[in-house]
mmCIF file of C-alpha atoms in Angstrom:
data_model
loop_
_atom_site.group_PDB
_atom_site.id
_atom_site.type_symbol
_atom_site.label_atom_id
_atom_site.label_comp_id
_atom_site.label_asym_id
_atom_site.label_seq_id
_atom_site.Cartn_x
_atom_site.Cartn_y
_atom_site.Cartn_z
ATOM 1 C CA UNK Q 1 -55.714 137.513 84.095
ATOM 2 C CA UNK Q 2 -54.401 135.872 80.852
ATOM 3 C CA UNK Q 3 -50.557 135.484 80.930
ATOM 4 C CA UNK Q 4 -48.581 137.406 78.299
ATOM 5 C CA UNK Q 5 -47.406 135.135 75.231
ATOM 6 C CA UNK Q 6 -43.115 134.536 75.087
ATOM 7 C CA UNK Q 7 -41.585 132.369 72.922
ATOM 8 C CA UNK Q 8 -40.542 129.817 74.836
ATOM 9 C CA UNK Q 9 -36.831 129.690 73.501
ATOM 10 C CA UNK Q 10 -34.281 132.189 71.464
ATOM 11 C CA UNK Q 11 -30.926 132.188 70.799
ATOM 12 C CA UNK Q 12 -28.035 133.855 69.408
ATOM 13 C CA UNK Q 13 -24.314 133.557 68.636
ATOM 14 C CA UNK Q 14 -21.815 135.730 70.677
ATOM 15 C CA UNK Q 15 -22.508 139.356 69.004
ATOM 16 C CA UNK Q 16 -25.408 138.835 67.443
ATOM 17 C CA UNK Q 17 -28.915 140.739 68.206
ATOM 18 C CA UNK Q 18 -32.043 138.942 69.547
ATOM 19 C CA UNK Q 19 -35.732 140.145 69.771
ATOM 20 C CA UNK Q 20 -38.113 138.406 72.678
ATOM 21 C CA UNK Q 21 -41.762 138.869 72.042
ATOM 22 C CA UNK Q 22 -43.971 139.335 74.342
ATOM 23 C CA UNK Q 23 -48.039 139.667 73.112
ATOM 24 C CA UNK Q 24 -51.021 140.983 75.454
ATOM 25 C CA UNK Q 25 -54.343 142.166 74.694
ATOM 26 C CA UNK Q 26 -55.585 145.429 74.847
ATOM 27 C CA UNK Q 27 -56.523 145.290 78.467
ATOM 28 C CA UNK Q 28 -52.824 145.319 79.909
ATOM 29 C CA UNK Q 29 -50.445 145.641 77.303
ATOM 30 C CA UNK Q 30 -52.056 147.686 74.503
ATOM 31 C CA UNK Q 31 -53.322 150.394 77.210
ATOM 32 C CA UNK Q 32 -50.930 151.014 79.913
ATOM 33 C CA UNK Q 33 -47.090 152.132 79.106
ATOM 34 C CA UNK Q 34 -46.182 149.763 81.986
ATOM 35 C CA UNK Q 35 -44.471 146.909 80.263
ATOM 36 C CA UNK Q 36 -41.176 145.646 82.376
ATOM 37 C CA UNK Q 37 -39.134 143.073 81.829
ATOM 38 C CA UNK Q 38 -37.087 141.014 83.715
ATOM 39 C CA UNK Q 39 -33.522 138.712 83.759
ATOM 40 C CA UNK Q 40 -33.152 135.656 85.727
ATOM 41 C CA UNK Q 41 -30.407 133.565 85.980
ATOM 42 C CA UNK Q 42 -30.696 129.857 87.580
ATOM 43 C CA UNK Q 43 -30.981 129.676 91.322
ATOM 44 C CA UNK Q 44 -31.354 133.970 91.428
ATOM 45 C CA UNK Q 45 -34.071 136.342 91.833
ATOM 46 C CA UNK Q 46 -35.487 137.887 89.155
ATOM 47 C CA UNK Q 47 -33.349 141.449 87.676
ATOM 48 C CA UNK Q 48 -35.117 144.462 86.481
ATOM 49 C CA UNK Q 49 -33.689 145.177 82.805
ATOM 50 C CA UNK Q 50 -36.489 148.035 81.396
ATOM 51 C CA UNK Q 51 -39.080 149.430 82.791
ATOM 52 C CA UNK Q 52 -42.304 151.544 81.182
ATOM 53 C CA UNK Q 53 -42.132 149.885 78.165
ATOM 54 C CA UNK Q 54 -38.733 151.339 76.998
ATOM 55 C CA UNK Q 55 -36.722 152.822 80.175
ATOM 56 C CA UNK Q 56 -33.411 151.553 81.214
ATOM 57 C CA UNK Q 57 -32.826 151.310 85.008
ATOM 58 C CA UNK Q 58 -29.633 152.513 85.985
ATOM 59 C CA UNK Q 59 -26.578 150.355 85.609
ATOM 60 C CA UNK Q 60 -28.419 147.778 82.923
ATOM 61 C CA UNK Q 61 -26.301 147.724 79.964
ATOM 62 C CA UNK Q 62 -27.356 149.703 76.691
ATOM 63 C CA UNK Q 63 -27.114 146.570 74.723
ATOM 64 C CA UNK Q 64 -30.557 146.103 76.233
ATOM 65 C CA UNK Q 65 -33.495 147.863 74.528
ATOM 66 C CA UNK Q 66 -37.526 147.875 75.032
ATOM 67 C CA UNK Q 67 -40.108 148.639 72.594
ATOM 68 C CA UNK Q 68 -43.853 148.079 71.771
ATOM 69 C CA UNK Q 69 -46.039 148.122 69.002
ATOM 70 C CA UNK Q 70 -49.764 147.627 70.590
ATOM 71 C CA UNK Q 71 -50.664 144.751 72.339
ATOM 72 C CA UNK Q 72 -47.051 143.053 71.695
ATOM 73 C CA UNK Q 73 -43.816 144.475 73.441
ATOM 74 C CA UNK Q 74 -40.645 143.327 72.723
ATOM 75 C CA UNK Q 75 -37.081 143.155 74.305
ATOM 76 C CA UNK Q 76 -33.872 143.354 72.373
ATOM 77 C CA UNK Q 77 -30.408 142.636 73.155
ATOM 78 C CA UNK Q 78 -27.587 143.376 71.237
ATOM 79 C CA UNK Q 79 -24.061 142.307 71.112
ATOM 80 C CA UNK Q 80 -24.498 139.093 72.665
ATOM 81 C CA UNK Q 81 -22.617 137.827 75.622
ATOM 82 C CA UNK Q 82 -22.455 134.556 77.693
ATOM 83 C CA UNK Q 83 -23.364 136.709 80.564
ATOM 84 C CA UNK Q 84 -26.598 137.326 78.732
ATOM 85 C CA UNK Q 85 -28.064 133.185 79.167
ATOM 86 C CA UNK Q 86 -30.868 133.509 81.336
ATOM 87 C CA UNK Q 87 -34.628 132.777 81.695
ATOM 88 C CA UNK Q 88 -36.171 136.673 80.380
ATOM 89 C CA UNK Q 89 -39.832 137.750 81.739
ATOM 90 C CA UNK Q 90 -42.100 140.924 80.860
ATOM 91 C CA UNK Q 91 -44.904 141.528 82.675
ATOM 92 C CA UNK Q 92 -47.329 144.497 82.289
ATOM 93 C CA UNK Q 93 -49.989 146.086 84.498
ATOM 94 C CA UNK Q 94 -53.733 144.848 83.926
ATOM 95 C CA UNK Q 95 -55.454 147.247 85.718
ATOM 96 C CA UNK Q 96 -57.453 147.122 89.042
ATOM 97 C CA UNK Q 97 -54.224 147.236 90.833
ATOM 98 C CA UNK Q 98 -53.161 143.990 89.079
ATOM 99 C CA UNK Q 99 -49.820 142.857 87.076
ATOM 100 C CA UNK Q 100 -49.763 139.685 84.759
ATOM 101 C CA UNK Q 101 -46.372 138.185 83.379
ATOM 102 C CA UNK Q 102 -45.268 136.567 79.943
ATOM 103 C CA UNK Q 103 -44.353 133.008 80.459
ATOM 104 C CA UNK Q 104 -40.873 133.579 80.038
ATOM 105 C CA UNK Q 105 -38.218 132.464 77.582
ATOM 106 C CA UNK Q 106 -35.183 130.776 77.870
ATOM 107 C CA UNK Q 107 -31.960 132.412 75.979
ATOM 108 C CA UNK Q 108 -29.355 130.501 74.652
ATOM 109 C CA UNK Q 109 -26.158 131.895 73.846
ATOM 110 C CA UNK Q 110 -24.861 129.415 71.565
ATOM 111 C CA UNK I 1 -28.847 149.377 99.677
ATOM 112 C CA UNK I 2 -32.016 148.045 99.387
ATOM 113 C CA UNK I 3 -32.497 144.853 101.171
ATOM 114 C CA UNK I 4 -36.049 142.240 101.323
ATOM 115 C CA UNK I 5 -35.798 139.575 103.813
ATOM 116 C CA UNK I 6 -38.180 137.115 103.632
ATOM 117 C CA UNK I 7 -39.290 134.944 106.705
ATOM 118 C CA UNK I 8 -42.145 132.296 107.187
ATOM 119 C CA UNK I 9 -42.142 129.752 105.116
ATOM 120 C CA UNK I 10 -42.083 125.760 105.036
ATOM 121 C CA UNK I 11 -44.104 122.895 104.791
ATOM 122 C CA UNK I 12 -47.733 123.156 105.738
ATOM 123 C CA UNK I 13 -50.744 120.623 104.612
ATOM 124 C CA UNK I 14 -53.393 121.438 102.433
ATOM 125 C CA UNK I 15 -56.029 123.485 104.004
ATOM 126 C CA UNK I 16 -53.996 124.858 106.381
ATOM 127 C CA UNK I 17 -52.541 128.821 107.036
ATOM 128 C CA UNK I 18 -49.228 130.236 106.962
ATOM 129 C CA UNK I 19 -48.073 133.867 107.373
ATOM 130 C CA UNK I 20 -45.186 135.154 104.881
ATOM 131 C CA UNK I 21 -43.175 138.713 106.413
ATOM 132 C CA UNK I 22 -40.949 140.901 104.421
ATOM 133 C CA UNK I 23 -38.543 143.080 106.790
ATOM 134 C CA UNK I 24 -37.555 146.171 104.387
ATOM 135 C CA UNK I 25 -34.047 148.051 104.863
ATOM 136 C CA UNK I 26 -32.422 150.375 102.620
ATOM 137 C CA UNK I 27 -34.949 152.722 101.492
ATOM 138 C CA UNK I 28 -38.167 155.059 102.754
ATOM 139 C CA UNK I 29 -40.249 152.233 102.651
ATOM 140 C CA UNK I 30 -43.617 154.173 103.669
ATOM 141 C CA UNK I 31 -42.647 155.966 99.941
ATOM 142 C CA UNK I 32 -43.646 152.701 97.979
ATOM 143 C CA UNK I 33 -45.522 150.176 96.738
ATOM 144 C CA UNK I 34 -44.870 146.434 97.492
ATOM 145 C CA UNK I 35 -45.477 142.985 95.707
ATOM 146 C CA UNK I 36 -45.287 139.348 96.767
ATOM 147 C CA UNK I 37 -44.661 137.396 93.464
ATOM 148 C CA UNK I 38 -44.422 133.002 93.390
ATOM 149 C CA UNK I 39 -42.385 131.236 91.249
ATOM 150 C CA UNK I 40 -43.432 127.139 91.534
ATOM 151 C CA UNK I 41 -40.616 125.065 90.786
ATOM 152 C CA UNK I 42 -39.297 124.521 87.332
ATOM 153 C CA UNK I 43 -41.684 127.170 86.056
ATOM 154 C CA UNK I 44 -42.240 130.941 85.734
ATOM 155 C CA UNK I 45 -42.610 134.193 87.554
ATOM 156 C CA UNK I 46 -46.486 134.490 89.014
ATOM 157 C CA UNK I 47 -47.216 137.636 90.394
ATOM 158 C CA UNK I 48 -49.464 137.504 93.145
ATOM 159 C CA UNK I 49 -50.745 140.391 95.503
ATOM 160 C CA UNK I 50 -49.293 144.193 95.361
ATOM 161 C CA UNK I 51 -50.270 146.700 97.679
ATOM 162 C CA UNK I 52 -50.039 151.055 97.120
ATOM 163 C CA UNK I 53 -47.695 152.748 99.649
ATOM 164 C CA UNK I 54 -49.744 153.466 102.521
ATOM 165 C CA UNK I 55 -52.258 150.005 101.959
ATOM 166 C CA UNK I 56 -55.542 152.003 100.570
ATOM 167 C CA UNK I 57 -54.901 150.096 97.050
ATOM 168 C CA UNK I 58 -54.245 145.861 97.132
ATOM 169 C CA UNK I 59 -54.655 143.832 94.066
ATOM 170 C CA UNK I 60 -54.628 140.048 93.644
ATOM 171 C CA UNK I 61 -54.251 137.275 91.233
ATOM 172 C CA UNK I 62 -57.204 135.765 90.318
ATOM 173 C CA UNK I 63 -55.496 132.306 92.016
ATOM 174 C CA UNK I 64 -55.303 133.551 95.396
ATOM 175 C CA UNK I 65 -58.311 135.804 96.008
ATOM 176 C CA UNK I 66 -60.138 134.983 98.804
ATOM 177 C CA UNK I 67 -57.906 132.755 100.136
ATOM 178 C CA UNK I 68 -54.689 135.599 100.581
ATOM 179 C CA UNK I 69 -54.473 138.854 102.195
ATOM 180 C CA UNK I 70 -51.908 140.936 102.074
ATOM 181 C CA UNK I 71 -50.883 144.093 104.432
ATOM 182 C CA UNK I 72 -47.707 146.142 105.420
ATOM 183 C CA UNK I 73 -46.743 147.609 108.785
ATOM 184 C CA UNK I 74 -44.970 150.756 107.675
ATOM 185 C CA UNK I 75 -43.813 151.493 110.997
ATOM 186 C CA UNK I 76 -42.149 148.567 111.444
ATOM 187 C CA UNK I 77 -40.977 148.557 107.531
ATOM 188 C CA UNK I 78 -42.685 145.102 107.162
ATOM 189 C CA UNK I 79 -44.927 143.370 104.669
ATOM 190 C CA UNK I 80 -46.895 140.298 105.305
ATOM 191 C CA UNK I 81 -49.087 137.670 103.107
ATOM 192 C CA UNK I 82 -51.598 136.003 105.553
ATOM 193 C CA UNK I 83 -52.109 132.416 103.539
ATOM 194 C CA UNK I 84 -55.324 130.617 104.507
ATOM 195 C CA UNK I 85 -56.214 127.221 102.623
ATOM 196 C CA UNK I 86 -53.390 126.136 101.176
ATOM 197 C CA UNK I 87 -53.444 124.039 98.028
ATOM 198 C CA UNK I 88 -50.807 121.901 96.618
ATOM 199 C CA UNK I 89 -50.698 124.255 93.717
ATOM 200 C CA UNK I 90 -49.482 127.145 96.354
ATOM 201 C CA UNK I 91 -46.165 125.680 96.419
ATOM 202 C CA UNK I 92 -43.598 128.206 95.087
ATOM 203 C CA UNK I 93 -40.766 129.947 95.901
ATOM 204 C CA UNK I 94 -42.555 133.606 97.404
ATOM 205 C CA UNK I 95 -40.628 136.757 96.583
ATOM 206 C CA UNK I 96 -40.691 140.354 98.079
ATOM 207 C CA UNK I 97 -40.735 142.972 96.051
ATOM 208 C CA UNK I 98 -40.526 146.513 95.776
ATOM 209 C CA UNK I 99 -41.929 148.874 93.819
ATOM 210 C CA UNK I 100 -40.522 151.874 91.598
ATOM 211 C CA UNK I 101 -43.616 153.852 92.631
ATOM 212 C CA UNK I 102 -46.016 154.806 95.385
ATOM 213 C CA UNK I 103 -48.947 153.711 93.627
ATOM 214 C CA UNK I 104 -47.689 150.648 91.006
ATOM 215 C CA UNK I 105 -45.619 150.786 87.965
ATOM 216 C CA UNK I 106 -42.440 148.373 87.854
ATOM 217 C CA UNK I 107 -40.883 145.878 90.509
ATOM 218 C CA UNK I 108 -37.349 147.415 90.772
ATOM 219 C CA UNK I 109 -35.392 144.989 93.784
ATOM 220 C CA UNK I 110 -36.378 141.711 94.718
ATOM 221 C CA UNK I 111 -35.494 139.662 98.126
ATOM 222 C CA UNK I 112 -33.914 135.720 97.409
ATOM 223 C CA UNK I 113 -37.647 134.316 98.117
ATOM 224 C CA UNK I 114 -38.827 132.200 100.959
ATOM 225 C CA UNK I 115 -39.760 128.492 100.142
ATOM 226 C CA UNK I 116 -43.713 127.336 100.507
ATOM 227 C CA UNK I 117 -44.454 123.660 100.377
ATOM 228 C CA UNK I 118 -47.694 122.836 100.212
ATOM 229 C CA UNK I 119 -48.620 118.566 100.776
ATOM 230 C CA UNK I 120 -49.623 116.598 103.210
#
């Protein structure tokens, strides 16, 4: 139960379009289309932002996108807000009824 | 509206137990699967134990296995993390969560977490 690899910092100017990384093996990333990944601002629990590697929960904003590529997933936003500075987290299943998660990566809207 | 409330936690000393509940409002929650994931302070998200709708599939972390067990009461719309030997490392904020899924597949609401301090 390796965690997944994040970058540990992005940012972005106010419009702009970041991509968060997120790399697995092919034990939990690369085989399961369960990649989800998460928003959490200081003090706050944790937000669900997509979900099966590409699926948008209802009431997320379409500026946020999911995608994968084999073992690495990645997270996209575009049009950049202030709203969108906060600590970002995927996580994917492992199998055997377990879940691992990236290490997270701070976002700076600059 | 969908609503975790965690209960249980504190400060314990190394070695010792302590018994985290979830109460569950909002939803069928004999429908879903359930999570308790840690976040230790200053760092990131750990998940730790999940457990299938009706508690005939639980997983663990490598970290906590054999020392953590967790279980729901679906007739009481409760989950619990029993906590036996306690390390100093154990100290993180513990959140509830549910699941998208009866089996496993995405953590869609989270509680606000319940405090665990671990030291003697």
């Amino acid at each position: 139960q390796s965690a997944l690899t994040q970058p540990a910092s992005v940012s972005g100017s106010p419009g702009q379009s970041i991509t968060i990384s997120c790399t697995g093996t092919s034990s939990d990333v690369g085989s399961y289309s369960l990649v989800s990944w998460y928003q959490q601002h200081p003090g706050k629990a944790p937000k669900l932002m997509i979900y099966e590697d590409t699926e948008r929960p209802s009431g997320v904003s379409n500026r946020f996108s999911g995608s994968k590529s084999g073992n690495t997933a990645s997270l996209t936003i575009s049009g950049l807000q202030a709203e969108d500075e906060a600590d970002y987290y995927c996580c994917s299943y492992a199998g055997s009824s377990t879940w691992v998660f990236g290490g997270g990566t701070k976002l700076t809207v600059l | 509206e969908v609503q975790l409330v965690e209960s249980g936690g504190g400060l314990v000393q190394p070695g010792r137990s302590l018994r985290l509940s979830c109460a569950a409002s909002g939803f069928t929650f004999d429908d879903y699967a359930m999570h308790w994931v840690r976040q230790a302070p200053g760092k990131g998200l750990e998940w730790v134990s999940g457990i299938s709708w009706n508690g005939g599939s639980i997983g663990y972390a490598d970290s906590v296995k054999g020392r953590f067990t967790m279980s729901r009461d679906n007739a009481k719309n409760s989950l619990y993390l029993q906590m036996n030997s306690l390390r100093a490392e154990d100290t993180a904020l513990y959140y509830c969560a549910k699941d998208r899924c009866g089996g496993s597949c995405t953590f869609d609401y989270w509680g606000q977490g319940i405090l665990v301090t671990v030291s003697s």
